């Protein structure tokens, strides 16, 4: 019998097509009266429509969220919330926008209503990340966990197919590492396997028809489960690599997760056979196919990048990346391999070249 500790995260989830219509009710349930609506510049139109829906409950719109939450942007948003006397934040978008909401909450304690339009999963976690001086620092704090999450598949219908696939692979990464987490438990493992299964089913369907509402619902369902895993247990080497590559080399978040995931899974596979079996089962793989190869194929066959060189990484930066990973210890099931810079460097080279794992 395996011993474990399970901690539930106290958040409210409102799921279904058209559930954006309940936003006013959800803000009222928080006891809030002035909401600052957050988005990226690209989603400013969506944010403005949300503000219009809120009417007098909208304090304003801050549409300057960017990847990896630079400290300067976080400070600007915090000051804007204070200036407008906002008592909650509505973050509509993906990980960048929800991450900005978390940066505001970390400083002010403002409750967040998250409305995800991608599959990143950040909305289900108390994890925050802020980039300062070229280094991305992450942490956990209960104050940053969104109080309410509205999952409305209709809001994802216009998410481009390429972004849908990489965002879905990003979500799968949370579940895959959750299956061998140091503090894992049976509930998280069930959610992880089901989350991978839902996304593996959804992504090819979305690629075939981007306006397939059922497939979009499957993808958001999978994102919810995978995000819950990310918020419930610790991550390992894969996330360490992606935080290093994204924060220090300003690479696109979801694309980096997509590329690195098969290689990190291959690296850890020898010491976590049960996790590999669960991933294989969730992907619907034949017994002789490896989990790592299956993840690579899921990305490649749905048009996602599979090489770091194709997402902006320079080969002459691989040495520095390996140094950053090895010099900042991080728990991983294959502990011995982490101390060997050469093995990490080789992993990064394989990811750079886009080599399919065995």
Short mmCIF file of C-alpha atoms in Angstrom, two decimals:
data_model
loop_
_atom_site.label_atom_id
_atom_site.label_comp_id
_atom_site.label_asym_id
_atom_site.label_seq_id
_atom_site.Cartn_x
_atom_site.Cartn_y
_atom_site.Cartn_z
CA UNK A 1 0.00 0.00 0.00
CA UNK A 2 1.42 3.38 -1.00
CA UNK A 3 1.22 6.15 1.57
CA UNK A 4 0.22 9.59 0.33
CA UNK A 5 -1.08 13.01 1.30
CA UNK A 6 -3.83 14.67 -0.74
CA UNK A 7 -4.51 18.41 -0.57
CA UNK A 8 -7.52 19.78 -2.46
CA UNK A 9 -7.29 23.28 -3.94
CA UNK A 10 -10.25 25.52 -2.97
CA UNK A 11 -11.49 26.86 -6.30
CA UNK A 12 -14.88 27.02 -8.02
CA UNK A 13 -15.21 25.73 -11.60
CA UNK A 14 -18.06 26.73 -13.92
CA UNK A 15 -17.87 24.55 -17.05
CA UNK A 16 -19.89 24.50 -20.27
CA UNK A 17 -20.68 26.20 -23.56
CA UNK A 18 -22.01 29.71 -22.97
CA UNK A 19 -20.95 29.90 -19.32
CA UNK A 20 -19.42 33.36 -19.84
CA UNK A 21 -23.03 34.51 -19.31
CA UNK A 22 -22.55 33.72 -15.61
CA UNK A 23 -19.62 36.11 -15.12
CA UNK A 24 -21.64 38.82 -13.36
CA UNK A 25 -23.06 36.23 -10.97
CA UNK A 26 -19.60 34.89 -10.18
CA UNK A 27 -18.22 38.35 -9.43
CA UNK A 28 -21.19 39.03 -7.20
CA UNK A 29 -20.57 35.77 -5.33
CA UNK A 30 -17.06 37.03 -4.57
CA UNK A 31 -18.56 40.15 -3.03
CA UNK A 32 -16.67 42.29 -5.56
CA UNK A 33 -17.89 45.48 -7.21
CA UNK A 34 -15.04 46.73 -9.48
CA UNK A 35 -13.22 44.29 -11.75
CA UNK A 36 -10.04 45.08 -13.66
CA UNK A 37 -10.14 43.04 -16.88
CA UNK A 38 -6.76 41.69 -18.00
CA UNK A 39 -5.63 40.41 -21.41
CA UNK A 40 -2.77 40.41 -23.89
CA UNK A 41 -2.72 43.13 -26.57
CA UNK A 42 -3.90 40.51 -29.08
CA UNK A 43 -7.01 39.74 -27.01
CA UNK A 44 -7.88 43.31 -26.15
CA UNK A 45 -11.10 43.10 -28.18
CA UNK A 46 -12.26 40.13 -26.12
CA UNK A 47 -11.35 41.96 -22.92
CA UNK A 48 -13.30 45.03 -24.01
CA UNK A 49 -16.37 42.88 -24.68
CA UNK A 50 -16.08 41.40 -21.20
CA UNK A 51 -15.81 44.89 -19.71
CA UNK A 52 -18.86 45.99 -21.68
CA UNK A 53 -20.79 42.97 -20.37
CA UNK A 54 -19.84 43.94 -16.81
CA UNK A 55 -20.96 47.54 -17.27
CA UNK A 56 -20.56 49.50 -14.05
CA UNK A 57 -18.78 46.53 -12.44
CA UNK A 58 -15.82 47.02 -14.82
CA UNK A 59 -13.08 49.23 -13.35
CA UNK A 60 -11.12 49.19 -16.63
CA UNK A 61 -9.06 47.08 -19.02
CA UNK A 62 -5.33 46.37 -18.78
CA UNK A 63 -4.35 44.72 -22.07
CA UNK A 64 -0.57 44.50 -21.74
CA UNK A 65 0.03 40.94 -20.52
CA UNK A 66 3.05 39.26 -22.14
CA UNK A 67 4.87 35.94 -21.88
CA UNK A 68 6.72 34.99 -18.70
CA UNK A 69 5.29 37.99 -16.72
CA UNK A 70 8.16 40.50 -16.71
CA UNK A 71 8.42 42.22 -13.32
CA UNK A 72 7.97 45.61 -14.98
CA UNK A 73 4.58 44.60 -16.44
CA UNK A 74 3.50 43.14 -13.12
CA UNK A 75 4.30 46.43 -11.36
CA UNK A 76 2.37 48.44 -13.96
CA UNK A 77 -0.70 46.21 -13.58
CA UNK A 78 -0.58 46.35 -9.79
CA UNK A 79 -0.43 50.14 -9.90
CA UNK A 80 -3.31 50.28 -12.37
CA UNK A 81 -5.44 48.09 -10.08
CA UNK A 82 -4.72 50.42 -7.17
CA UNK A 83 -5.36 53.54 -9.23
CA UNK A 84 -8.74 52.26 -10.41
CA UNK A 85 -9.72 50.98 -6.96
CA UNK A 86 -10.31 47.48 -8.36
CA UNK A 87 -11.36 44.84 -5.85
CA UNK A 88 -11.00 41.84 -8.17
CA UNK A 89 -9.35 40.91 -11.46
CA UNK A 90 -10.90 39.12 -14.43
CA UNK A 91 -8.17 37.44 -16.49
CA UNK A 92 -9.31 36.34 -19.95
CA UNK A 93 -6.74 34.53 -22.05
CA UNK A 94 -3.96 32.02 -21.59
CA UNK A 95 -1.08 31.55 -19.22
CA UNK A 96 0.40 34.99 -19.81
CA UNK A 97 -2.78 36.81 -18.79
CA UNK A 98 -3.63 34.53 -15.90
CA UNK A 99 -0.02 34.80 -14.75
CA UNK A 100 -0.36 38.58 -14.72
CA UNK A 101 -3.50 38.26 -12.60
CA UNK A 102 -1.52 36.13 -10.18
CA UNK A 103 1.23 38.74 -9.99
CA UNK A 104 -1.39 41.32 -8.97
CA UNK A 105 -2.93 38.96 -6.41
CA UNK A 106 0.47 38.14 -4.91
CA UNK A 107 0.98 41.77 -4.00
CA UNK A 108 -2.58 42.86 -3.26
CA UNK A 109 -4.59 39.74 -2.42
CA UNK A 110 -7.24 40.67 -5.01
CA UNK A 111 -9.41 37.65 -5.93
CA UNK A 112 -9.10 36.44 -9.52
CA UNK A 113 -11.79 35.18 -11.87
CA UNK A 114 -9.99 33.29 -14.63
CA UNK A 115 -11.52 32.74 -18.07
CA UNK A 116 -9.07 30.50 -19.96
CA UNK A 117 -9.04 30.67 -23.74
CA UNK A 118 -6.14 28.24 -24.11
CA UNK A 119 -5.26 24.93 -22.48
CA UNK A 120 -2.29 26.04 -20.34
CA UNK A 121 -3.88 25.09 -17.00
CA UNK A 122 -2.40 27.92 -14.95
CA UNK A 123 -5.87 28.83 -13.75
CA UNK A 124 -6.01 25.73 -11.52
CA UNK A 125 -2.76 26.33 -9.67
CA UNK A 126 -1.34 28.45 -6.84
CA UNK A 127 1.92 28.62 -8.83
CA UNK A 128 3.20 31.98 -10.06
CA UNK A 129 6.15 32.94 -12.23
CA UNK A 130 7.78 36.34 -12.66
CA UNK A 131 10.77 37.10 -14.87
CA UNK A 132 13.34 39.57 -13.60
CA UNK A 133 16.81 40.23 -15.00
CA UNK A 134 16.44 37.45 -17.56
CA UNK A 135 15.63 34.76 -14.96
CA UNK A 136 12.18 33.33 -14.39
CA UNK A 137 11.43 32.79 -10.71
CA UNK A 138 8.53 30.59 -9.69
CA UNK A 139 6.80 30.01 -6.39
CA UNK A 140 3.58 28.88 -4.73
CA UNK A 141 1.20 31.05 -2.75
CA UNK A 142 -2.45 30.38 -1.95
CA UNK A 143 -3.29 34.03 -2.64
CA UNK A 144 -2.69 33.64 -6.38
CA UNK A 145 -5.04 30.68 -6.94
CA UNK A 146 -8.02 31.97 -8.95
CA UNK A 147 -11.13 31.85 -6.82
CA UNK A 148 -13.40 31.06 -9.78
CA UNK A 149 -12.64 29.57 -13.20
CA UNK A 150 -15.10 29.85 -16.07
CA UNK A 151 -14.45 27.27 -18.80
CA UNK A 152 -16.47 28.21 -21.88
CA UNK A 153 -15.50 26.20 -25.00
CA UNK A 154 -17.18 28.81 -27.21
CA UNK A 155 -14.39 31.24 -26.29
CA UNK A 156 -11.77 28.85 -27.72
CA UNK A 157 -13.33 28.32 -31.14
CA UNK A 158 -11.12 31.00 -32.72
CA UNK A 159 -7.91 29.79 -31.05
CA UNK A 160 -5.68 28.96 -34.05
CA UNK A 161 -5.11 25.26 -34.59
CA UNK A 162 -1.32 25.55 -34.19
CA UNK A 163 -1.71 27.29 -30.83
CA UNK A 164 -4.38 24.81 -29.77
CA UNK A 165 -2.01 21.89 -30.36
CA UNK A 166 0.98 23.38 -28.54
CA UNK A 167 -1.21 24.61 -25.69
CA UNK A 168 -2.69 21.12 -25.39
CA UNK A 169 0.78 19.55 -25.34
CA UNK A 170 1.73 22.02 -22.60
CA UNK A 171 -1.22 20.76 -20.56
CA UNK A 172 -0.27 17.13 -21.18
CA UNK A 173 3.20 17.91 -19.80
CA UNK A 174 1.67 18.82 -16.43
CA UNK A 175 -0.16 15.51 -16.23
CA UNK A 176 2.78 13.44 -17.47
CA UNK A 177 5.09 14.79 -14.78
CA UNK A 178 2.34 14.54 -12.20
CA UNK A 179 2.31 10.78 -12.75
CA UNK A 180 5.80 10.47 -11.24
CA UNK A 181 5.66 13.39 -8.81
CA UNK A 182 7.48 12.99 -5.51
CA UNK A 183 4.25 13.93 -3.68
CA UNK A 184 1.90 12.13 -6.06
CA UNK A 185 -1.30 10.43 -4.97
CA UNK A 186 -4.00 8.22 -6.53
CA UNK A 187 -6.44 11.08 -7.14
CA UNK A 188 -3.88 13.11 -9.09
CA UNK A 189 -2.86 10.02 -11.07
CA UNK A 190 -6.47 9.39 -12.10
CA UNK A 191 -6.86 13.01 -13.17
CA UNK A 192 -3.53 12.96 -15.02
CA UNK A 193 -4.34 9.89 -17.06
CA UNK A 194 -7.83 11.10 -17.91
CA UNK A 195 -6.51 14.56 -18.79
CA UNK A 196 -3.94 13.12 -21.21
CA UNK A 197 -6.61 10.89 -22.73
CA UNK A 198 -9.04 13.79 -23.28
CA UNK A 199 -6.41 15.99 -24.93
CA UNK A 200 -5.00 13.19 -27.07
CA UNK A 201 -8.56 12.66 -28.35
CA UNK A 202 -9.28 16.38 -28.79
CA UNK A 203 -6.19 17.65 -30.60
CA UNK A 204 -6.53 15.59 -33.82
CA UNK A 205 -10.26 16.44 -33.90
CA UNK A 206 -9.51 20.17 -33.57
CA UNK A 207 -6.95 19.91 -36.35
CA UNK A 208 -9.55 18.26 -38.58
CA UNK A 209 -12.20 20.90 -37.77
CA UNK A 210 -11.25 23.86 -35.64
CA UNK A 211 -14.86 24.81 -34.85
CA UNK A 212 -15.76 21.37 -33.44
CA UNK A 213 -17.37 22.47 -30.16
CA UNK A 214 -17.31 18.96 -28.68
CA UNK A 215 -13.58 18.66 -29.37
CA UNK A 216 -13.00 22.11 -27.88
CA UNK A 217 -14.93 21.01 -24.82
CA UNK A 218 -12.81 17.85 -24.56
CA UNK A 219 -9.66 19.96 -24.75
CA UNK A 220 -10.82 22.32 -21.99
CA UNK A 221 -11.88 19.34 -19.88
CA UNK A 222 -8.41 17.87 -20.31
CA UNK A 223 -6.81 21.22 -19.55
CA UNK A 224 -8.82 21.49 -16.32
CA UNK A 225 -7.67 18.04 -15.18
CA UNK A 226 -4.04 18.58 -16.19
CA UNK A 227 -3.99 22.02 -14.58
CA UNK A 228 -5.40 20.54 -11.38
CA UNK A 229 -2.53 18.06 -11.37
CA UNK A 230 -0.04 20.89 -11.85
CA UNK A 231 -1.56 22.68 -8.88
CA UNK A 232 -1.75 19.58 -6.71
CA UNK A 233 1.67 17.95 -6.95
CA UNK A 234 5.24 18.93 -7.72
CA UNK A 235 6.81 18.88 -11.16
CA UNK A 236 10.26 17.67 -12.21
CA UNK A 237 12.94 17.95 -14.91
CA UNK A 238 10.64 18.79 -17.80
CA UNK A 239 9.31 21.92 -16.11
CA UNK A 240 12.79 22.91 -14.93
CA UNK A 241 14.05 22.75 -18.50
CA UNK A 242 11.10 24.71 -19.87
CA UNK A 243 11.34 27.45 -17.24
CA UNK A 244 15.05 27.79 -17.99
CA UNK A 245 14.61 27.89 -21.76
CA UNK A 246 11.56 30.15 -21.67
CA UNK A 247 12.66 32.62 -19.02
CA UNK A 248 16.36 32.88 -19.88
CA UNK A 249 16.13 32.72 -23.69
CA UNK A 250 12.65 34.25 -24.17
CA UNK A 251 11.28 31.29 -26.09
CA UNK A 252 7.53 30.75 -26.56
CA UNK A 253 6.13 28.88 -23.56
CA UNK A 254 3.78 26.30 -25.08
CA UNK A 255 6.07 25.52 -28.01
CA UNK A 256 9.01 24.84 -25.67
CA UNK A 257 6.87 22.47 -23.60
CA UNK A 258 5.79 20.69 -26.78
CA UNK A 259 9.35 20.17 -27.99
CA UNK A 260 10.99 19.24 -24.70
CA UNK A 261 8.31 16.90 -23.31
CA UNK A 262 9.17 13.71 -25.25
CA UNK A 263 12.86 14.07 -24.36
CA UNK A 264 12.26 14.68 -20.65
CA UNK A 265 9.89 11.70 -20.55
CA UNK A 266 12.45 9.53 -22.35
CA UNK A 267 15.12 10.65 -19.84
CA UNK A 268 12.98 9.59 -16.87
CA UNK A 269 11.32 6.53 -18.41
CA UNK A 270 13.75 3.88 -17.07
CA UNK A 271 12.93 4.67 -13.43
CA UNK A 272 9.16 5.28 -13.63
CA UNK A 273 7.63 2.33 -15.55
CA UNK A 274 4.15 2.69 -14.00
CA UNK A 275 3.90 6.33 -15.14
CA UNK A 276 5.01 5.31 -18.63
CA UNK A 277 2.31 2.61 -18.76
CA UNK A 278 -0.35 5.16 -17.80
CA UNK A 279 0.80 7.58 -20.52
CA UNK A 280 0.86 4.80 -23.10
CA UNK A 281 -2.66 3.75 -22.10
CA UNK A 282 -3.96 7.33 -22.23
CA UNK A 283 -2.47 7.85 -25.69
CA UNK A 284 -3.93 4.56 -26.92
CA UNK A 285 -0.50 3.22 -27.87
CA UNK A 286 0.39 -0.35 -28.72
CA UNK A 287 2.41 -2.02 -25.97
CA UNK A 288 5.66 -1.89 -27.92
CA UNK A 289 5.41 1.91 -28.48
CA UNK A 290 7.11 4.10 -25.89
CA UNK A 291 5.36 6.95 -24.11
CA UNK A 292 8.07 9.37 -25.26
CA UNK A 293 7.69 8.39 -28.92
CA UNK A 294 3.91 8.59 -28.62
CA UNK A 295 4.09 12.16 -27.29
CA UNK A 296 6.51 13.13 -30.06
CA UNK A 297 4.18 11.65 -32.68
CA UNK A 298 1.11 13.39 -31.20
CA UNK A 299 2.85 16.74 -31.58
CA UNK A 300 4.41 16.09 -34.99
CA UNK A 301 1.34 14.49 -36.55
CA UNK A 302 -0.78 17.49 -35.57
CA UNK A 303 1.59 20.06 -37.04
CA UNK A 304 3.40 21.21 -33.89
CA UNK A 305 7.12 22.00 -33.80
CA UNK A 306 9.34 19.20 -32.51
CA UNK A 307 12.76 20.92 -32.57
CA UNK A 308 14.07 23.77 -30.42
CA UNK A 309 15.80 25.24 -33.45
CA UNK A 310 12.34 25.81 -34.94
CA UNK A 311 11.08 27.86 -31.97
CA UNK A 312 13.94 30.37 -31.74
CA UNK A 313 16.68 28.55 -29.78
CA UNK A 314 20.26 29.15 -30.89
CA UNK A 315 22.56 26.15 -30.82
CA UNK A 316 25.34 28.15 -29.19
CA UNK A 317 23.03 28.77 -26.19
CA UNK A 318 22.67 25.06 -25.37
CA UNK A 319 25.79 25.01 -23.19
CA UNK A 320 24.55 27.91 -21.08
CA UNK A 321 21.13 26.29 -20.78
CA UNK A 322 22.70 23.04 -19.53
CA UNK A 323 24.76 24.99 -16.98
CA UNK A 324 21.66 26.82 -15.69
CA UNK A 325 19.76 23.55 -15.22
CA UNK A 326 22.59 21.69 -13.46
CA UNK A 327 23.58 24.64 -11.25
CA UNK A 328 20.06 25.04 -9.86
CA UNK A 329 19.10 21.65 -8.36
CA UNK A 330 15.56 20.42 -8.94
CA UNK A 331 13.93 17.19 -7.75
CA UNK A 332 13.59 14.53 -10.43
CA UNK A 333 12.89 10.78 -10.21
CA UNK A 334 16.09 9.99 -12.09
CA UNK A 335 18.22 11.91 -9.63
CA UNK A 336 21.63 10.62 -10.69
CA UNK A 337 21.19 11.79 -14.25
CA UNK A 338 20.52 15.35 -13.15
CA UNK A 339 24.02 15.72 -11.72
CA UNK A 340 25.57 14.77 -15.03
CA UNK A 341 25.84 17.88 -17.15
CA UNK A 342 26.70 15.79 -20.19
CA UNK A 343 23.39 13.94 -20.07
CA UNK A 344 21.39 17.16 -19.77
CA UNK A 345 23.42 18.68 -22.59
CA UNK A 346 22.68 15.65 -24.78
CA UNK A 347 18.96 15.86 -23.95
CA UNK A 348 18.96 19.51 -25.03
CA UNK A 349 20.84 18.65 -28.23
CA UNK A 350 18.29 15.98 -29.11
CA UNK A 351 15.48 18.44 -28.48
CA UNK A 352 17.27 21.08 -30.53
CA UNK A 353 17.63 18.69 -33.49
CA UNK A 354 14.11 17.29 -33.14
CA UNK A 355 15.20 13.65 -32.86
CA UNK A 356 12.33 11.23 -32.21
CA UNK A 357 12.93 9.32 -28.95
CA UNK A 358 12.92 5.53 -29.08
#
